[in-house]
CSV table of C-alpha atoms in Angstrom, one decimal:
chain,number,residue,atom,x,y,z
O,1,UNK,CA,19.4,17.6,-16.1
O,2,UNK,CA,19.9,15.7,-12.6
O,3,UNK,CA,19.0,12.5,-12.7
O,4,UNK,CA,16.1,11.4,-10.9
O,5,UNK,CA,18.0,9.1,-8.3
O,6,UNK,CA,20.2,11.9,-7.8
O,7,UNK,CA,16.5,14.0,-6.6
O,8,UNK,CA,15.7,11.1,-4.5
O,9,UNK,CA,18.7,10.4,-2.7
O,10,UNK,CA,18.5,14.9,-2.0
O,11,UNK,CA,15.0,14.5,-0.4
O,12,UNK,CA,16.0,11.5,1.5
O,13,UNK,CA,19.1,13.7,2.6
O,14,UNK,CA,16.7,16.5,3.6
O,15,UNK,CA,14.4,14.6,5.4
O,16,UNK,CA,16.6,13.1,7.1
O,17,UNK,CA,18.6,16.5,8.4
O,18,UNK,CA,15.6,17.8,9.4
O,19,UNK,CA,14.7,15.3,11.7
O,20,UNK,CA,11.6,14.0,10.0
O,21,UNK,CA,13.4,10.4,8.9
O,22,UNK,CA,15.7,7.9,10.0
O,23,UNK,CA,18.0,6.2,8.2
O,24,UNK,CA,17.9,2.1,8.8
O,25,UNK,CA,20.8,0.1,7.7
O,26,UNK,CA,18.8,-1.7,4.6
O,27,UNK,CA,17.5,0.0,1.7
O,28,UNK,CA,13.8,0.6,1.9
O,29,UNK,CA,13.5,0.6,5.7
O,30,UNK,CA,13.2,4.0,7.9
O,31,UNK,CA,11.9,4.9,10.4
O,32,UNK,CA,10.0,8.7,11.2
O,33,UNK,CA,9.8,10.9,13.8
O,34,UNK,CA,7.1,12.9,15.8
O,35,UNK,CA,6.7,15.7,13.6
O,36,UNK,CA,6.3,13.1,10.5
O,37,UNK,CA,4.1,11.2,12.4
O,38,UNK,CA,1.9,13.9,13.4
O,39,UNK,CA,1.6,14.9,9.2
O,40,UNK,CA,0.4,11.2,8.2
O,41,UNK,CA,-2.0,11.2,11.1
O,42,UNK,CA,-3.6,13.8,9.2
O,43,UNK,CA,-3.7,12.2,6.0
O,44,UNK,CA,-5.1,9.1,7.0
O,45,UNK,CA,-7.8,10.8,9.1
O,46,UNK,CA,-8.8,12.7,5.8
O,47,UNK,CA,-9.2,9.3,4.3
O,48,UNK,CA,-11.0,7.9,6.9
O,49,UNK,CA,-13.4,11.1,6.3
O,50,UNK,CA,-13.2,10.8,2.8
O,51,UNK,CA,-16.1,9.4,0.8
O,52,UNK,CA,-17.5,6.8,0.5
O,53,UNK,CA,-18.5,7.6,4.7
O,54,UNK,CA,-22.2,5.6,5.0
O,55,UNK,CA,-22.0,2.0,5.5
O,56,UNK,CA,-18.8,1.6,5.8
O,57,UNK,CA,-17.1,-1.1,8.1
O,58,UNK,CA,-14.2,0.1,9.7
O,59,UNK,CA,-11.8,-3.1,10.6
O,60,UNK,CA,-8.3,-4.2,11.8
O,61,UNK,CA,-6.0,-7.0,10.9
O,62,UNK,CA,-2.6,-7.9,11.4
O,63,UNK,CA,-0.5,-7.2,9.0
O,64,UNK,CA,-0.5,-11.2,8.3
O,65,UNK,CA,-2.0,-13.7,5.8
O,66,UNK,CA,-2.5,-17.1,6.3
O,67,UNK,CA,-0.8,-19.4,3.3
O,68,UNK,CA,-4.1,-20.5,2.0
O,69,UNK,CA,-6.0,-16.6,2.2
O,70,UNK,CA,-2.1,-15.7,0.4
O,71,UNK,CA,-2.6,-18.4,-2.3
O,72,UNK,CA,-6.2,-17.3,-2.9
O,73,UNK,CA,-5.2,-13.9,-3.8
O,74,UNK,CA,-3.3,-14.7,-7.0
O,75,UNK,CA,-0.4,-12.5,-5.4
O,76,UNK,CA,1.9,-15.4,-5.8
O,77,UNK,CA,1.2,-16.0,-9.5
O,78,UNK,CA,1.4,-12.4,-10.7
O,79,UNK,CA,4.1,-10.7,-8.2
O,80,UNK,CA,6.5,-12.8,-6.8
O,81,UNK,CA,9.3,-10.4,-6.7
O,82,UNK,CA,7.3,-8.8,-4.1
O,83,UNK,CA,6.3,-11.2,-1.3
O,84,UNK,CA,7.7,-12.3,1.7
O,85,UNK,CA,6.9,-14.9,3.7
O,86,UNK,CA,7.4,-15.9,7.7
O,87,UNK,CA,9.8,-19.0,9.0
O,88,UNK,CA,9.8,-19.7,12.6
O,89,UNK,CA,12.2,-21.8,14.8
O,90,UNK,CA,10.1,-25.3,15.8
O,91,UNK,CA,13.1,-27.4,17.2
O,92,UNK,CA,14.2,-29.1,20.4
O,93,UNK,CA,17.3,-27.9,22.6
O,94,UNK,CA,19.8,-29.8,20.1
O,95,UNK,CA,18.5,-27.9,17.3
O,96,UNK,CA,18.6,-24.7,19.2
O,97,UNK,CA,22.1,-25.3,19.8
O,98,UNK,CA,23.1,-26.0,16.0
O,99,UNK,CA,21.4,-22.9,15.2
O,100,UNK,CA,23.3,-21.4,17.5
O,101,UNK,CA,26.7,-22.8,16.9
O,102,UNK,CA,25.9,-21.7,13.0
O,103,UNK,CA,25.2,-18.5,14.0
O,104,UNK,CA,28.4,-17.7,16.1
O,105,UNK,CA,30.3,-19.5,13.2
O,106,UNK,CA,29.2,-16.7,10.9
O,107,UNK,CA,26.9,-19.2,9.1
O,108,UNK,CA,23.8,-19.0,7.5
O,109,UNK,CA,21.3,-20.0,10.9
O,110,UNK,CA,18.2,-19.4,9.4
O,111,UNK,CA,18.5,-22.9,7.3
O,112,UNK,CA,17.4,-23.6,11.2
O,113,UNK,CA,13.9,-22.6,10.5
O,114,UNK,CA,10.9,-23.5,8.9
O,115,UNK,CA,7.7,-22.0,6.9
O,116,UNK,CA,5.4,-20.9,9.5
O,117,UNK,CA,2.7,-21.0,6.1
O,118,UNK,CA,2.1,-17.0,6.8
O,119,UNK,CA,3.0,-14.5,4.3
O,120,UNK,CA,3.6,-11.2,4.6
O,121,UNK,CA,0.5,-8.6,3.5
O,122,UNK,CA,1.2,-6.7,0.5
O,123,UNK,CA,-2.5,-4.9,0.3
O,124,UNK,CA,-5.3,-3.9,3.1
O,125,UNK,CA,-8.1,-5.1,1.1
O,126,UNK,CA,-6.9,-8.7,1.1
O,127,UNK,CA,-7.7,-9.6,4.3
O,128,UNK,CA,-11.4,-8.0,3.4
O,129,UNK,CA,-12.4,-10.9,1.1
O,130,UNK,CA,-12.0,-13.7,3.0
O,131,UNK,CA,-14.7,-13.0,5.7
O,132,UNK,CA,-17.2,-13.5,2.9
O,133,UNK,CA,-15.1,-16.8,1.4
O,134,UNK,CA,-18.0,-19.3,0.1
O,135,UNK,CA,-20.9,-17.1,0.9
O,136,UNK,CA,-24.0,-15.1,-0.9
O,137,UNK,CA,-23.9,-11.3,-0.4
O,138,UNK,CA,-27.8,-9.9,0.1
O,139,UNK,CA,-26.4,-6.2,-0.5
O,140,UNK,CA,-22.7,-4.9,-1.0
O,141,UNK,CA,-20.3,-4.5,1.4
O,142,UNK,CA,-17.8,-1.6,2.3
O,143,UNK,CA,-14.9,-2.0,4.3
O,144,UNK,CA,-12.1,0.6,5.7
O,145,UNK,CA,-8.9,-0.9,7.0
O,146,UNK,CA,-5.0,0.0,6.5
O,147,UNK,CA,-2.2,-1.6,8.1
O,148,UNK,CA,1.6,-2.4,7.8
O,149,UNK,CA,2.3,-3.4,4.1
O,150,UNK,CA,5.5,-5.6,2.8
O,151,UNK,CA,6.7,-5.3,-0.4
O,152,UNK,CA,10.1,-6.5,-1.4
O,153,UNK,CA,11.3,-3.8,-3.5
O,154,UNK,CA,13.9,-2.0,-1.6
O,155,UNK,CA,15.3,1.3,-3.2
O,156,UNK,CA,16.6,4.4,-2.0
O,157,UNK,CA,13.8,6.6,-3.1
O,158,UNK,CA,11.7,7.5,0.3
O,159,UNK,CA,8.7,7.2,-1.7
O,160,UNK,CA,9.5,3.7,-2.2
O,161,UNK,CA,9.8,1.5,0.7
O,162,UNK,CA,10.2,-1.9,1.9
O,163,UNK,CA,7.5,-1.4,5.0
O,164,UNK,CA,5.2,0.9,4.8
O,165,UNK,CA,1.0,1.7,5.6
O,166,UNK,CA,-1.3,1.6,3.6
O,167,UNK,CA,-5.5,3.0,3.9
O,168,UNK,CA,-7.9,1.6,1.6
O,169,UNK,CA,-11.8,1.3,1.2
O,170,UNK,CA,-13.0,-1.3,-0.3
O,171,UNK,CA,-16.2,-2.6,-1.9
O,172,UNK,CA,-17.5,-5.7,-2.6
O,173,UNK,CA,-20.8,-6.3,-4.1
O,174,UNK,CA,-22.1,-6.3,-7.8
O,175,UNK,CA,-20.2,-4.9,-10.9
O,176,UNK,CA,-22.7,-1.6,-10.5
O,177,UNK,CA,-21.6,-1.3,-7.0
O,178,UNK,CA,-17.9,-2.2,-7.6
O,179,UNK,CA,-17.5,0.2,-10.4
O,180,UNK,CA,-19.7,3.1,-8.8
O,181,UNK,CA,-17.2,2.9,-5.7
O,182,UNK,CA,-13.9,3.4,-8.0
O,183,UNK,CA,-15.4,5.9,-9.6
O,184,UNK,CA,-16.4,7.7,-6.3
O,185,UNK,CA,-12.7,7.2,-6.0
O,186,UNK,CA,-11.0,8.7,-9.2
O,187,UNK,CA,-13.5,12.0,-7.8
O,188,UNK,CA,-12.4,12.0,-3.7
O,189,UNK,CA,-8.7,11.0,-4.0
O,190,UNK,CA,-8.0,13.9,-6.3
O,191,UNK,CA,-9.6,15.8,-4.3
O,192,UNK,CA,-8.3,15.1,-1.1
O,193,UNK,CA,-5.0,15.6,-2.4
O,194,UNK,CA,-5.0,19.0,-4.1
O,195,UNK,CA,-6.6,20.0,-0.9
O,196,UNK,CA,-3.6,19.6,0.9
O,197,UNK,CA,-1.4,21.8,-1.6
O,198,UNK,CA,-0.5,19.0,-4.1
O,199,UNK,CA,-0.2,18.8,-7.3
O,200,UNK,CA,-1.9,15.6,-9.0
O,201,UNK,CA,-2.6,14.2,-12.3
O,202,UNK,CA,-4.8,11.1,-12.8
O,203,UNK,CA,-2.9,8.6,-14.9
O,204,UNK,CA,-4.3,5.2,-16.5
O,205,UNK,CA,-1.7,2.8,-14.7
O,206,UNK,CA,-1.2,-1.0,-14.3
O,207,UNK,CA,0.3,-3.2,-11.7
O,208,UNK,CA,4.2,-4.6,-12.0
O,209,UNK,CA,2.9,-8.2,-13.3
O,210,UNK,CA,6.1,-11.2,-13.4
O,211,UNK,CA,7.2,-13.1,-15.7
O,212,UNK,CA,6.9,-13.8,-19.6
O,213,UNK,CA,3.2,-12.7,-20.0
O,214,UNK,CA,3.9,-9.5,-17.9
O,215,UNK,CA,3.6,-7.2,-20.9
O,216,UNK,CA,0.0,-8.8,-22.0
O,217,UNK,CA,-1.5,-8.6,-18.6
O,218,UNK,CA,-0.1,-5.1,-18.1
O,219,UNK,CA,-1.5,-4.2,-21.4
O,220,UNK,CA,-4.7,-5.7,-20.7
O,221,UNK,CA,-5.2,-4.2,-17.6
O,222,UNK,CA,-4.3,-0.7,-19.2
O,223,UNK,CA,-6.9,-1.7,-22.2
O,224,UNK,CA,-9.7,-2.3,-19.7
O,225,UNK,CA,-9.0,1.0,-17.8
O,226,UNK,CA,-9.0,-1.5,-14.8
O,227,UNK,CA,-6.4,1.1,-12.3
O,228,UNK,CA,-5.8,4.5,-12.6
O,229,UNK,CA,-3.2,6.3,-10.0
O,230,UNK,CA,-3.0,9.9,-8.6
O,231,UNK,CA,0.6,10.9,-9.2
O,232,UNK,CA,2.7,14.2,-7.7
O,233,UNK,CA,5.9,15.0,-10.1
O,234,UNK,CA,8.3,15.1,-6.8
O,235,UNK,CA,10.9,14.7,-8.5
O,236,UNK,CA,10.2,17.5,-10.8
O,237,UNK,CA,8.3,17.9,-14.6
O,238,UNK,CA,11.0,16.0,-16.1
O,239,UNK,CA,10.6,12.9,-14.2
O,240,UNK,CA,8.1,10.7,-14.3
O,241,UNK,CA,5.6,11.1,-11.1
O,242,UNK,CA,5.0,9.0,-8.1
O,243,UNK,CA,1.8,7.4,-7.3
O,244,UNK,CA,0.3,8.7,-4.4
O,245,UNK,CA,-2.5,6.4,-4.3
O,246,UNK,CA,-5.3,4.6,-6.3
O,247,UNK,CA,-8.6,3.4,-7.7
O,248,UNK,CA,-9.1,-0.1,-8.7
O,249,UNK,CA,-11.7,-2.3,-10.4
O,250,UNK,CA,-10.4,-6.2,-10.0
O,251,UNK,CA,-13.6,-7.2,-12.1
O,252,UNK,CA,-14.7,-10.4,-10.7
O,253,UNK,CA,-11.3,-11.7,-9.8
O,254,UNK,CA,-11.8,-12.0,-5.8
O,255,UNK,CA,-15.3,-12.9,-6.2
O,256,UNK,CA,-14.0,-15.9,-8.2
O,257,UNK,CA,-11.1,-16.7,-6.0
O,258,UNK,CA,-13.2,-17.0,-3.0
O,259,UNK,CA,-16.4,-17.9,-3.7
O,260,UNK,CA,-18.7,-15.0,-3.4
O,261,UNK,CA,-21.5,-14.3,-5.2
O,262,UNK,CA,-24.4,-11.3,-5.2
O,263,UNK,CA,-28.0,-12.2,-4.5
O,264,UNK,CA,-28.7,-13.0,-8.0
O,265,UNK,CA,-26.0,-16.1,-8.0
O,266,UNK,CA,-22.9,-14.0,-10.1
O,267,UNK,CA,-19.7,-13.8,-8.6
O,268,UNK,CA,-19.0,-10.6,-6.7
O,269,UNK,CA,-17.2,-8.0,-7.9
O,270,UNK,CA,-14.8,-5.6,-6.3
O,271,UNK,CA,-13.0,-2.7,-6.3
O,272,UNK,CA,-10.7,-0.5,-3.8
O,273,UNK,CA,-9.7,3.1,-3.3
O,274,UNK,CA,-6.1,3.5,-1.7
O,275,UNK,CA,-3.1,5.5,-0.5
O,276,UNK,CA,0.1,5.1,0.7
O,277,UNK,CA,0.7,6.9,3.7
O,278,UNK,CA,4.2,7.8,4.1
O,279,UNK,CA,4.5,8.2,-0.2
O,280,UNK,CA,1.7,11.5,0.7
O,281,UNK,CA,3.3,12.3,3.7
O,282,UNK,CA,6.9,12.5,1.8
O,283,UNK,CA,4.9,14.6,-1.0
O,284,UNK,CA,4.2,16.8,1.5
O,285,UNK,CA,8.0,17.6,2.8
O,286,UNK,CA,8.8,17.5,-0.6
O,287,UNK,CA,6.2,19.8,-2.0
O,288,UNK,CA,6.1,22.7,1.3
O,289,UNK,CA,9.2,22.4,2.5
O,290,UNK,CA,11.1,20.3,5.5
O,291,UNK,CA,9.4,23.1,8.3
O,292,UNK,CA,6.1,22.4,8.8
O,293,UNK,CA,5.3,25.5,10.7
O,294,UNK,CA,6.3,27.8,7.4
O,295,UNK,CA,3.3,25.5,5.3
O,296,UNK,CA,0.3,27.4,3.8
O,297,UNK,CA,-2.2,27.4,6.8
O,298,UNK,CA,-5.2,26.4,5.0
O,299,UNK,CA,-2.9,23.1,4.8
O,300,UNK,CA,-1.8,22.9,8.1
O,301,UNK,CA,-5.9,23.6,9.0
O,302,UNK,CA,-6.9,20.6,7.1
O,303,UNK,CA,-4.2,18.0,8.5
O,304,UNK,CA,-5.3,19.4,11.6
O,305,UNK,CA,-1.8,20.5,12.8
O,306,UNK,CA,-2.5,23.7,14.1
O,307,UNK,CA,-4.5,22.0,16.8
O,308,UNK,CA,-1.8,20.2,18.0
O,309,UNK,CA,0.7,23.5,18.2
């Protein structure tokens, strides 16, 4: 049987021969070309069209969090391995030239710099519950944002990377609300999937908790039915799939951490429907082949690429 890294590294390979990728020299960073490009456009405009579509907010961030917002999101506590933060230079002209000197030395120059308190975002939907930080919701709230994500997990499976983009929609409102929207999305992202030629299964899933109590969280999150992920075998039946994207309930957890509450006084709750761009985009080279023009046409239709030929 081959291995499963030996399958990844093979699709890297082809994507990259084809044109579609380019290798960067650090695992888990790449950078795509037009054609690519042109495929994940199409995805994330099908998620933008995707349900939920009424009173929805569509918003932008940077792909930035301020220390405080980071701390507030528990991301610290449960996934450290992931995050990354930003440090910035803040010296005078002596400084500058120590770092300097250090770095033409072949030292280590960034002891130079300092915490700029920004972290890195690992997740659209964080930057969503801090615009209602302290405050009473009348009715629910949906969002739709993506952006630039960071997660420090650098492999050389191309469905796994450093820096990627994520599109999420996101609700925030009461438990009804919050469990009515990820259950909207265990139905759409499914959907929207298979109607692009791939095969998906829906599979109860958990998050990649740190640390000694990582098994009972993992466990109790599994227990409580609390994620559930829309995975393509890639890498063949014998593999384990690759999440594609997801629908998630976080219970109260944001609604405690920043201070929201419904009209009746309880915390909010929330919940989020995402994907990972480039991971469907990949599916799709992987799953129709490295020529786009050869892909069944009521898939090209729908990503809207015969438009653009």
């Amino acid at each position: 049987m081959t291995s499963r890294h030996d399958r990844e590294l093979a699709l890297r390979r082809d994507l990259v021969e084809a044109g579609h990728m380019v290798e960067l020299p650090l695992r888990g960073l790449s950078a795509f070309t037009g054609t690519f490009e042109d495929v994940l456009a199409g995805v994330e405009r099908l998620v933008h069209e995707m349900q939920p579509t009424e009173d929805v907010t569509v918003i932008s961030f940077p792909p930035l969090l301020t220390q405080p917002v980071f701390e507030k999101t528990g991301y610290l506590d449960s996934f450290p391995q992931l995050i990354g933060s930003v440090d910035v230079f803040t010296g005078d002209t002596k400084a500058h030239k120590a770092m300097v000197v250090d770095k033409n030395a072949g030292e280590d120059w960034t002891t130079h710099l300092v915490p700029a308190r920004l972290d890195l975002l690992s997740a659209p939907c964080h930057q969503t519950y801090p615009l209602h930080a302290g405050s009473r919701l009348e009715r629910g709230v949906t969002y739709e944002t993506g952006n630039r994500c960071f997660r420090h997990e650098p492999s050389d499976d191309p469905m796994r990377l450093v820096s990627f983009r994520m599109r999420e929609k996101v609700c925030i409102g009461t438990p009804e609300q919050a469990q009515a929207h990820r259950e909207i999305g265990r139905r759409v992202g499914p959907e929207l999937l298979t109607s692009i030629g791939l095969q998906i299964e829906e599979v109860p899933a958990n998050d990649p908790f740190f640390g000694r109590a990582a098994k009972i969280l993992a466990a109790g999150q599994l227990d409580a039915g609390l994620k559930v992920e829309f995975e393509c075998k890639v890498y063949g039946e014998e593999h384990s799939g690759t999440a594609l994207g997801s629908s998630n309930y976080h219970n109260d957890h944001f609604g405690l951490d920043f201070d929201i509450t419904t009209a009746d006084g309880q915390l909010a709750h929330s919940s989020c429907i995402g994907f990972g761009l480039e991971r469907v985009t990949v599916a799709l080279f992987a799953t129709h082949g490295m020529d786009v023009p050869s892909w069944p046409t009521e898939v090209r239709a729908r990503l809207g690429l015969d438009a653009q030929a």
